[in-house]
PDB file of C-alpha atoms in Angstrom:
ATOM      1  CA  MET A   1      -0.196   0.043   0.055  1.00  0.00           C
ATOM      2  CA  LYS A   2       1.648   3.194  -1.320  1.00  0.00           C
ATOM      3  CA  ARG A   3       0.839   6.539   0.729  1.00  0.00           C
ATOM      4  CA  ILE A   4       1.156   9.899  -1.192  1.00  0.00           C
ATOM      5  CA  ASN A   5       0.283  13.700  -0.458  1.00  0.00           C
ATOM      6  CA  LEU A   6      -2.350  15.278  -2.321  1.00  0.00           C
ATOM      7  CA  LEU A   7      -2.942  18.880  -1.522  1.00  0.00           C
ATOM      8  CA  GLY A   8      -1.376  18.134   1.612  1.00  0.00           C
ATOM      9  CA  CYS A   9      -3.625  15.332   2.620  1.00  0.00           C
ATOM     10  CA  PRO A  10      -1.777  11.873   2.937  1.00  0.00           C
ATOM     11  CA  ILE A  11      -3.592   9.647   0.843  1.00  0.00           C
ATOM     12  CA  ASP A  12      -3.202   5.423   0.498  1.00  0.00           C
ATOM     13  CA  ILE A  13      -3.149   4.348  -3.276  1.00  0.00           C
ATOM     14  CA  THR A  14      -4.648   0.917  -3.222  1.00  0.00           C
ATOM     15  CA  SER A  15      -7.172  -1.437  -4.898  1.00  0.00           C
ATOM     16  CA  MET A  16     -10.363  -2.297  -3.369  1.00  0.00           C
ATOM     17  CA  ASP A  17      -9.212  -6.257  -2.889  1.00  0.00           C
ATOM     18  CA  GLU A  18      -5.955  -4.828  -1.342  1.00  0.00           C
ATOM     19  CA  THR A  19      -7.840  -2.745   1.077  1.00  0.00           C
ATOM     20  CA  VAL A  20     -10.163  -5.469   2.327  1.00  0.00           C
ATOM     21  CA  SER A  21      -7.028  -7.817   2.491  1.00  0.00           C
ATOM     22  CA  VAL A  22      -5.114  -5.427   4.442  1.00  0.00           C
ATOM     23  CA  ILE A  23      -8.347  -4.608   6.944  1.00  0.00           C
ATOM     24  CA  LYS A  24      -8.588  -8.722   7.284  1.00  0.00           C
ATOM     25  CA  GLU A  25      -4.853  -9.019   8.340  1.00  0.00           C
ATOM     26  CA  LEU A  26      -5.163  -6.415  10.891  1.00  0.00           C
ATOM     27  CA  LEU A  27      -8.269  -7.524  12.419  1.00  0.00           C
ATOM     28  CA  ARG A  28      -7.025 -11.052  12.597  1.00  0.00           C
ATOM     29  CA  GLU A  29      -3.915  -9.715  14.422  1.00  0.00           C
ATOM     30  CA  GLY A  30      -6.020  -7.358  16.649  1.00  0.00           C
ATOM     31  CA  VAL A  31      -4.345  -4.477  15.779  1.00  0.00           C
ATOM     32  CA  PHE A  32      -6.588  -1.258  15.798  1.00  0.00           C
ATOM     33  CA  THR A  33      -7.367   0.460  12.482  1.00  0.00           C
ATOM     34  CA  GLN A  34      -9.043   3.703  11.890  1.00  0.00           C
ATOM     35  CA  HIS A  35     -10.383   4.240   8.432  1.00  0.00           C
ATOM     36  CA  VAL A  36     -11.418   7.014   6.156  1.00  0.00           C
ATOM     37  CA  VAL A  37     -12.380   7.818   2.841  1.00  0.00           C
ATOM     38  CA  VAL A  38     -11.598  11.314   1.145  1.00  0.00           C
ATOM     39  CA  ASN A  39     -13.506  13.157  -1.480  1.00  0.00           C
ATOM     40  CA  VAL A  40     -13.131  16.401  -3.070  1.00  0.00           C
ATOM     41  CA  ALA A  41     -15.414  18.192  -0.233  1.00  0.00           C
ATOM     42  CA  LYS A  42     -13.599  16.701   2.443  1.00  0.00           C
ATOM     43  CA  LEU A  43     -10.026  17.731   0.956  1.00  0.00           C
ATOM     44  CA  VAL A  44     -11.230  21.155   0.467  1.00  0.00           C
ATOM     45  CA  ASN A  45     -12.927  21.536   4.034  1.00  0.00           C
ATOM     46  CA  MET A  46      -9.854  20.110   5.616  1.00  0.00           C
ATOM     47  CA  ARG A  47      -8.068  23.487   4.739  1.00  0.00           C
ATOM     48  CA  ALA A  48     -10.111  25.297   6.838  1.00  0.00           C
ATOM     49  CA  ASP A  49     -11.385  22.874   9.332  1.00  0.00           C
ATOM     50  CA  LYS A  50      -8.176  22.104  11.727  1.00  0.00           C
ATOM     51  CA  ALA A  51     -10.084  19.462  14.105  1.00  0.00           C
ATOM     52  CA  LEU A  52     -11.241  17.715  10.716  1.00  0.00           C
ATOM     53  CA  LYS A  53      -7.847  17.746   9.075  1.00  0.00           C
ATOM     54  CA  GLU A  54      -6.384  16.419  12.333  1.00  0.00           C
ATOM     55  CA  SER A  55      -9.030  13.491  12.606  1.00  0.00           C
ATOM     56  CA  VAL A  56      -8.416  12.691   8.895  1.00  0.00           C
ATOM     57  CA  GLU A  57      -4.521  12.648   9.232  1.00  0.00           C
ATOM     58  CA  GLY A  58      -4.498  10.451  12.214  1.00  0.00           C
ATOM     59  CA  CYS A  59      -6.544   7.479  10.377  1.00  0.00           C
ATOM     60  CA  ASP A  60      -4.406   4.328   9.462  1.00  0.00           C
ATOM     61  CA  ILE A  61      -5.899   3.948   6.333  1.00  0.00           C
ATOM     62  CA  ILE A  62      -7.207   6.851   3.826  1.00  0.00           C
ATOM     63  CA  ASN A  63      -8.429   5.657   0.852  1.00  0.00           C
ATOM     64  CA  ILE A  64      -9.920   7.769  -2.174  1.00  0.00           C
ATOM     65  CA  ASP A  65     -13.842   7.683  -2.587  1.00  0.00           C
ATOM     66  CA  GLY A  66     -14.732  10.374  -5.118  1.00  0.00           C
ATOM     67  CA  MET A  67     -13.838  10.046  -8.857  1.00  0.00           C
ATOM     68  CA  GLY A  68     -12.806  13.918  -8.433  1.00  0.00           C
ATOM     69  CA  VAL A  69      -9.838  13.002  -6.026  1.00  0.00           C
ATOM     70  CA  VAL A  70      -9.070  10.065  -8.473  1.00  0.00           C
ATOM     71  CA  LEU A  71      -8.833  12.271 -11.620  1.00  0.00           C
ATOM     72  CA  GLY A  72      -7.003  14.925  -9.735  1.00  0.00           C
ATOM     73  CA  ALA A  73      -4.268  12.579  -8.306  1.00  0.00           C
ATOM     74  CA  ARG A  74      -3.851  11.253 -12.006  1.00  0.00           C
ATOM     75  CA  LEU A  75      -3.417  14.825 -12.977  1.00  0.00           C
ATOM     76  CA  CYS A  76      -0.579  15.368 -10.578  1.00  0.00           C
ATOM     77  CA  GLY A  77       1.214  12.344 -11.789  1.00  0.00           C
ATOM     78  CA  TYR A  78       0.117   9.450  -9.294  1.00  0.00           C
ATOM     79  CA  ASP A  79      -0.631   6.093 -10.588  1.00  0.00           C
ATOM     80  CA  VAL A  80      -4.172   5.542  -8.968  1.00  0.00           C
ATOM     81  CA  PRO A  81      -5.748   2.142 -10.043  1.00  0.00           C
ATOM     82  CA  GLU A  82      -9.113   2.805  -8.684  1.00  0.00           C
ATOM     83  CA  ARG A  83     -11.575   4.541  -6.137  1.00  0.00           C
ATOM     84  CA  VAL A  84     -12.514   2.670  -3.205  1.00  0.00           C
ATOM     85  CA  ALA A  85     -15.955   4.171  -2.612  1.00  0.00           C
ATOM     86  CA  GLY A  86     -17.175   4.043   0.926  1.00  0.00           C
ATOM     87  CA  VAL A  87     -20.451   2.297   0.399  1.00  0.00           C
ATOM     88  CA  ASP A  88     -18.809  -0.397  -1.763  1.00  0.00           C
ATOM     89  CA  LEU A  89     -16.216  -0.924   0.908  1.00  0.00           C
ATOM     90  CA  PHE A  90     -18.864  -1.265   3.475  1.00  0.00           C
ATOM     91  CA  HIS A  91     -20.648  -4.070   1.665  1.00  0.00           C
ATOM     92  CA  ASN A  92     -17.116  -5.919   1.070  1.00  0.00           C
ATOM     93  CA  LEU A  93     -16.108  -5.478   4.637  1.00  0.00           C
ATOM     94  CA  LEU A  94     -19.843  -7.151   5.670  1.00  0.00           C
ATOM     95  CA  ASN A  95     -19.091  -9.797   3.345  1.00  0.00           C
ATOM     96  CA  MET A  96     -15.710 -10.653   4.804  1.00  0.00           C
ATOM     97  CA  SER A  97     -16.852 -10.142   8.528  1.00  0.00           C
ATOM     98  CA  ALA A  98     -19.546 -12.662   7.649  1.00  0.00           C
ATOM     99  CA  ILE A  99     -16.960 -15.307   6.369  1.00  0.00           C
ATOM    100  CA  GLU A 100     -14.633 -14.562   9.118  1.00  0.00           C
ATOM    101  CA  GLU A 101     -17.266 -14.398  11.966  1.00  0.00           C
ATOM    102  CA  PHE A 102     -16.229 -10.711  12.996  1.00  0.00           C
ATOM    103  CA  PRO A 103     -18.967  -9.177  14.946  1.00  0.00           C
ATOM    104  CA  VAL A 104     -20.216  -5.538  13.756  1.00  0.00           C
ATOM    105  CA  PHE A 105     -21.729  -2.585  15.252  1.00  0.00           C
ATOM    106  CA  LEU A 106     -23.828  -0.083  13.140  1.00  0.00           C
ATOM    107  CA  LEU A 107     -23.986   3.413  14.503  1.00  0.00           C
ATOM    108  CA  GLY A 108     -25.731   6.227  12.817  1.00  0.00           C
ATOM    109  CA  ALA A 109     -28.773   7.730  10.815  1.00  0.00           C
ATOM    110  CA  THR A 110     -32.435   7.610  12.241  1.00  0.00           C
ATOM    111  CA  ASP A 111     -33.870   4.868  14.452  1.00  0.00           C
ATOM    112  CA  ASP A 112     -35.946   3.917  11.193  1.00  0.00           C
ATOM    113  CA  ILE A 113     -32.954   3.988   8.725  1.00  0.00           C
ATOM    114  CA  VAL A 114     -30.240   1.978  11.054  1.00  0.00           C
ATOM    115  CA  SER A 115     -33.085  -0.717  11.723  1.00  0.00           C
ATOM    116  CA  LYS A 116     -33.756  -1.049   7.917  1.00  0.00           C
ATOM    117  CA  THR A 117     -30.048  -1.156   7.245  1.00  0.00           C
ATOM    118  CA  VAL A 118     -29.684  -3.921   9.763  1.00  0.00           C
ATOM    119  CA  GLN A 119     -32.431  -5.907   8.167  1.00  0.00           C
ATOM    120  CA  LYS A 120     -30.985  -5.235   4.792  1.00  0.00           C
ATOM    121  CA  VAL A 121     -27.568  -6.408   5.586  1.00  0.00           C
ATOM    122  CA  LYS A 122     -28.957  -9.288   7.208  1.00  0.00           C
ATOM    123  CA  GLU A 123     -30.611 -10.435   4.279  1.00  0.00           C
ATOM    124  CA  GLN A 124     -27.897  -9.973   2.056  1.00  0.00           C
ATOM    125  CA  ASN A 125     -25.236 -11.783   4.707  1.00  0.00           C
ATOM    126  CA  PRO A 126     -27.406 -14.220   6.652  1.00  0.00           C
ATOM    127  CA  ASP A 127     -24.165 -15.308   8.648  1.00  0.00           C
ATOM    128  CA  LEU A 128     -23.147 -11.663   9.720  1.00  0.00           C
ATOM    129  CA  ILE A 129     -22.988 -11.204  13.652  1.00  0.00           C
ATOM    130  CA  ILE A 130     -24.632  -7.663  14.394  1.00  0.00           C
ATOM    131  CA  ALA A 131     -23.435  -7.306  17.582  1.00  0.00           C
ATOM    132  CA  GLY A 132     -25.689  -4.214  18.022  1.00  0.00           C
ATOM    133  CA  TYR A 133     -26.702  -0.848  16.375  1.00  0.00           C
ATOM    134  CA  HIS A 134     -27.920   2.768  17.606  1.00  0.00           C
ATOM    135  CA  HIS A 135     -29.172   5.673  15.858  1.00  0.00           C
ATOM    136  CA  GLY A 136     -26.677   8.742  15.352  1.00  0.00           C
ATOM    137  CA  TYR A 137     -28.518  11.277  17.716  1.00  0.00           C
ATOM    138  CA  PHE A 138     -26.684  10.617  21.036  1.00  0.00           C
ATOM    139  CA  TRP A 139     -24.540  13.712  21.206  1.00  0.00           C
ATOM    140  CA  ASP A 140     -26.269  14.733  24.948  1.00  0.00           C
ATOM    141  CA  ASP A 141     -24.424  11.291  26.099  1.00  0.00           C
ATOM    142  CA  GLU A 142     -21.639  10.287  24.039  1.00  0.00           C
ATOM    143  CA  GLU A 143     -19.953   8.222  26.649  1.00  0.00           C
ATOM    144  CA  ALA A 144     -22.946   5.978  27.060  1.00  0.00           C
ATOM    145  CA  ILE A 145     -22.892   4.945  23.562  1.00  0.00           C
ATOM    146  CA  VAL A 146     -19.222   4.501  23.527  1.00  0.00           C
ATOM    147  CA  GLU A 147     -19.822   2.005  26.685  1.00  0.00           C
ATOM    148  CA  LYS A 148     -22.847   0.120  24.430  1.00  0.00           C
ATOM    149  CA  ILE A 149     -20.250  -0.241  21.520  1.00  0.00           C
ATOM    150  CA  LYS A 150     -17.380  -1.549  23.678  1.00  0.00           C
ATOM    151  CA  GLN A 151     -19.715  -3.798  25.774  1.00  0.00           C
ATOM    152  CA  SER A 152     -21.316  -5.220  22.304  1.00  0.00           C
ATOM    153  CA  GLY A 153     -18.134  -7.198  21.648  1.00  0.00           C
ATOM    154  CA  ALA A 154     -17.851  -5.800  18.016  1.00  0.00           C
ATOM    155  CA  LYS A 155     -14.900  -5.943  16.106  1.00  0.00           C
ATOM    156  CA  LEU A 156     -15.981  -3.391  13.473  1.00  0.00           C
ATOM    157  CA  LEU A 157     -17.552  -0.360  13.981  1.00  0.00           C
ATOM    158  CA  PHE A 158     -19.315   1.525  11.138  1.00  0.00           C
ATOM    159  CA  VAL A 159     -20.277   5.329  11.673  1.00  0.00           C
ATOM    160  CA  ALA A 160     -22.982   6.834   9.147  1.00  0.00           C
ATOM    161  CA  ILE A 161     -22.829  10.501  10.563  1.00  0.00           C
ATOM    162  CA  THR A 162     -22.220  13.547   8.542  1.00  0.00           C
ATOM    163  CA  SER A 163     -18.770  14.681   8.107  1.00  0.00           C
ATOM    164  CA  PRO A 164     -16.838  16.340  10.239  1.00  0.00           C
ATOM    165  CA  LYS A 165     -19.058  14.983  13.166  1.00  0.00           C
ATOM    166  CA  LYS A 166     -17.983  11.331  12.531  1.00  0.00           C
ATOM    167  CA  GLU A 167     -14.200  11.761  11.979  1.00  0.00           C
ATOM    168  CA  ASN A 168     -14.155  14.118  15.135  1.00  0.00           C
ATOM    169  CA  PHE A 169     -16.109  11.485  17.113  1.00  0.00           C
ATOM    170  CA  ILE A 170     -14.215   8.416  16.145  1.00  0.00           C
ATOM    171  CA  ASN A 171     -10.613  10.408  16.742  1.00  0.00           C
ATOM    172  CA  LYS A 172     -12.012  11.561  20.165  1.00  0.00           C
ATOM    173  CA  TRP A 173     -13.263   7.802  21.347  1.00  0.00           C
ATOM    174  CA  GLN A 174     -11.374   5.547  19.524  1.00  0.00           C
ATOM    175  CA  ASP A 175      -9.047   4.418  22.667  1.00  0.00           C
ATOM    176  CA  LYS A 176     -12.538   3.554  24.357  1.00  0.00           C
ATOM    177  CA  LEU A 177     -14.605   1.923  21.754  1.00  0.00           C
ATOM    178  CA  GLY A 178     -13.113  -1.477  22.314  1.00  0.00           C
ATOM    179  CA  VAL A 179     -13.084  -2.277  18.676  1.00  0.00           C
ATOM    180  CA  SER A 180     -10.325  -3.462  16.568  1.00  0.00           C
ATOM    181  CA  PHE A 181     -11.740  -1.452  13.181  1.00  0.00           C
ATOM    182  CA  VAL A 182     -13.704   1.746  12.796  1.00  0.00           C
ATOM    183  CA  MET A 183     -14.790   3.277   9.684  1.00  0.00           C
ATOM    184  CA  GLY A 184     -16.783   6.467   8.639  1.00  0.00           C
ATOM    185  CA  VAL A 185     -19.543   5.688   6.158  1.00  0.00           C
ATOM    186  CA  GLY A 186     -21.595   8.886   5.978  1.00  0.00           C
ATOM    187  CA  GLY A 187     -24.674   8.456   4.013  1.00  0.00           C
ATOM    188  CA  THR A 188     -24.316   4.542   3.425  1.00  0.00           C
ATOM    189  CA  PHE A 189     -26.929   3.581   5.441  1.00  0.00           C
ATOM    190  CA  ASP A 190     -29.456   5.692   3.738  1.00  0.00           C
ATOM    191  CA  VAL A 191     -28.586   4.203   0.513  1.00  0.00           C
ATOM    192  CA  VAL A 192     -28.761   0.524   1.899  1.00  0.00           C
ATOM    193  CA  ALA A 193     -32.223   1.202   3.619  1.00  0.00           C
ATOM    194  CA  GLY A 194     -33.446   2.625   0.141  1.00  0.00           C
ATOM    195  CA  LYS A 195     -33.961   6.261   1.278  1.00  0.00           C
ATOM    196  CA  VAL A 196     -31.815   7.505  -1.409  1.00  0.00           C
ATOM    197  CA  LYS A 197     -30.712   5.872  -4.483  1.00  0.00           C
ATOM    198  CA  ARG A 198     -27.153   5.577  -5.888  1.00  0.00           C
ATOM    199  CA  ALA A 199     -25.982   6.951  -9.001  1.00  0.00           C
ATOM    200  CA  PRO A 200     -26.435   4.539 -12.200  1.00  0.00           C
ATOM    201  CA  LEU A 201     -23.392   2.472 -12.564  1.00  0.00           C
ATOM    202  CA  TRP A 202     -22.112   4.287 -15.694  1.00  0.00           C
ATOM    203  CA  MET A 203     -22.376   7.871 -13.943  1.00  0.00           C
ATOM    204  CA  GLN A 204     -20.355   6.171 -11.303  1.00  0.00           C
ATOM    205  CA  ARG A 205     -17.786   5.305 -13.631  1.00  0.00           C
ATOM    206  CA  TYR A 206     -17.270   8.883 -15.113  1.00  0.00           C
ATOM    207  CA  GLY A 207     -17.612  10.249 -11.609  1.00  0.00           C
ATOM    208  CA  LEU A 208     -20.699  11.667 -11.927  1.00  0.00           C
ATOM    209  CA  GLU A 209     -22.228  10.720  -8.749  1.00  0.00           C
ATOM    210  CA  TRP A 210     -22.185  14.315  -7.480  1.00  0.00           C
ATOM    211  CA  LEU A 211     -24.233  15.224 -10.296  1.00  0.00           C
ATOM    212  CA  TYR A 212     -27.048  12.554  -9.686  1.00  0.00           C
ATOM    213  CA  ARG A 213     -27.214  14.082  -6.052  1.00  0.00           C
ATOM    214  CA  VAL A 214     -27.503  17.379  -7.273  1.00  0.00           C
ATOM    215  CA  ILE A 215     -30.361  16.245  -9.557  1.00  0.00           C
ATOM    216  CA  GLN A 216     -32.070  14.464  -6.247  1.00  0.00           C
ATOM    217  CA  GLU A 217     -31.518  17.364  -3.880  1.00  0.00           C
ATOM    218  CA  PRO A 218     -30.830  20.464  -5.999  1.00  0.00           C
ATOM    219  CA  ARG A 219     -31.537  22.873  -3.187  1.00  0.00           C
ATOM    220  CA  ARG A 220     -29.561  21.347  -0.602  1.00  0.00           C
ATOM    221  CA  MET A 221     -26.564  20.284  -2.694  1.00  0.00           C
ATOM    222  CA  TRP A 222     -25.989  22.552  -5.907  1.00  0.00           C
ATOM    223  CA  LYS A 223     -24.132  25.232  -3.816  1.00  0.00           C
ATOM    224  CA  ARG A 224     -22.042  22.815  -2.034  1.00  0.00           C
ATOM    225  CA  TYR A 225     -20.793  20.930  -4.920  1.00  0.00           C
ATOM    226  CA  LEU A 226     -20.381  24.139  -6.832  1.00  0.00           C
ATOM    227  CA  VAL A 227     -18.236  25.678  -4.468  1.00  0.00           C
ATOM    228  CA  THR A 228     -16.277  22.762  -3.376  1.00  0.00           C
ATOM    229  CA  ASN A 229     -15.460  21.479  -6.974  1.00  0.00           C
ATOM    230  CA  CYS A 230     -14.393  24.994  -8.063  1.00  0.00           C
ATOM    231  CA  LYS A 231     -11.979  25.509  -4.823  1.00  0.00           C
ATOM    232  CA  PHE A 232     -10.540  21.925  -5.680  1.00  0.00           C
ATOM    233  CA  ALA A 233      -9.883  22.787  -9.368  1.00  0.00           C
ATOM    234  CA  TRP A 234      -8.142  26.072  -8.562  1.00  0.00           C
ATOM    235  CA  LEU A 235      -6.111  23.993  -5.917  1.00  0.00           C
ATOM    236  CA  LEU A 236      -5.174  21.344  -8.394  1.00  0.00           C
ATOM    237  CA  PHE A 237      -3.914  24.040 -10.910  1.00  0.00           C
ATOM    238  CA  LYS A 238      -1.930  25.699  -8.365  1.00  0.00           C
ATOM    239  CA  GLU A 239      -0.289  22.165  -7.595  1.00  0.00           C
ATOM    240  CA  LYS A 240       0.378  21.585 -11.448  1.00  0.00           C
ATOM    241  CA  LEU A 241       2.041  25.162 -11.411  1.00  0.00           C
ATOM    242  CA  LYS A 242       4.497  24.244  -8.817  1.00  0.00           C
TER     243      LYS A 242
END
């Protein structure tokens, strides 16, 4: 697994299969591993948000999620084989956990969404051990949730909370969670539960998932993507000039 530095952020250049393989071996060895994926928005926001930057840089594995980052890295001369999308890695790790009998804990979204997610993933992986799950609205008593996760006996924890809350939560409590692997998965539970549709495969391949999200939620998403995409393009331009 090769690590590069793109726009001031350390990033691991790896394939999906290699990522899953590395995580599996670390789990077998009982080595704590903190994982994160980065996209255009996160790379841009890290430059202004010190806590987010520290949380991301403190992770053991940093994968590229968005195609915009893949293309940007290639433009800067790095050989990036593929993106390791968070939602795809989530499914791959659940499949691996079912085979290896690693218990998992799902944290985030609403009660209804996380419950539907548990139901869906159990249908897809009948042998998967769900050690526990909880919604993502627990900020008045974080310690109680941390203790619940620790007592569950889970080896993997998936946190479906918006950025930068999930990164900062994981970074703050990592030593007390009692798990061997933790990963922020953003809106993955919404996709698995069927609340949000994922972009068609051809749009994923061409890096147009952001456009699909704008089409689904134009009022909420258009400004976010316009601002971050433009900032990212400008940062890449300055990087190329160097």
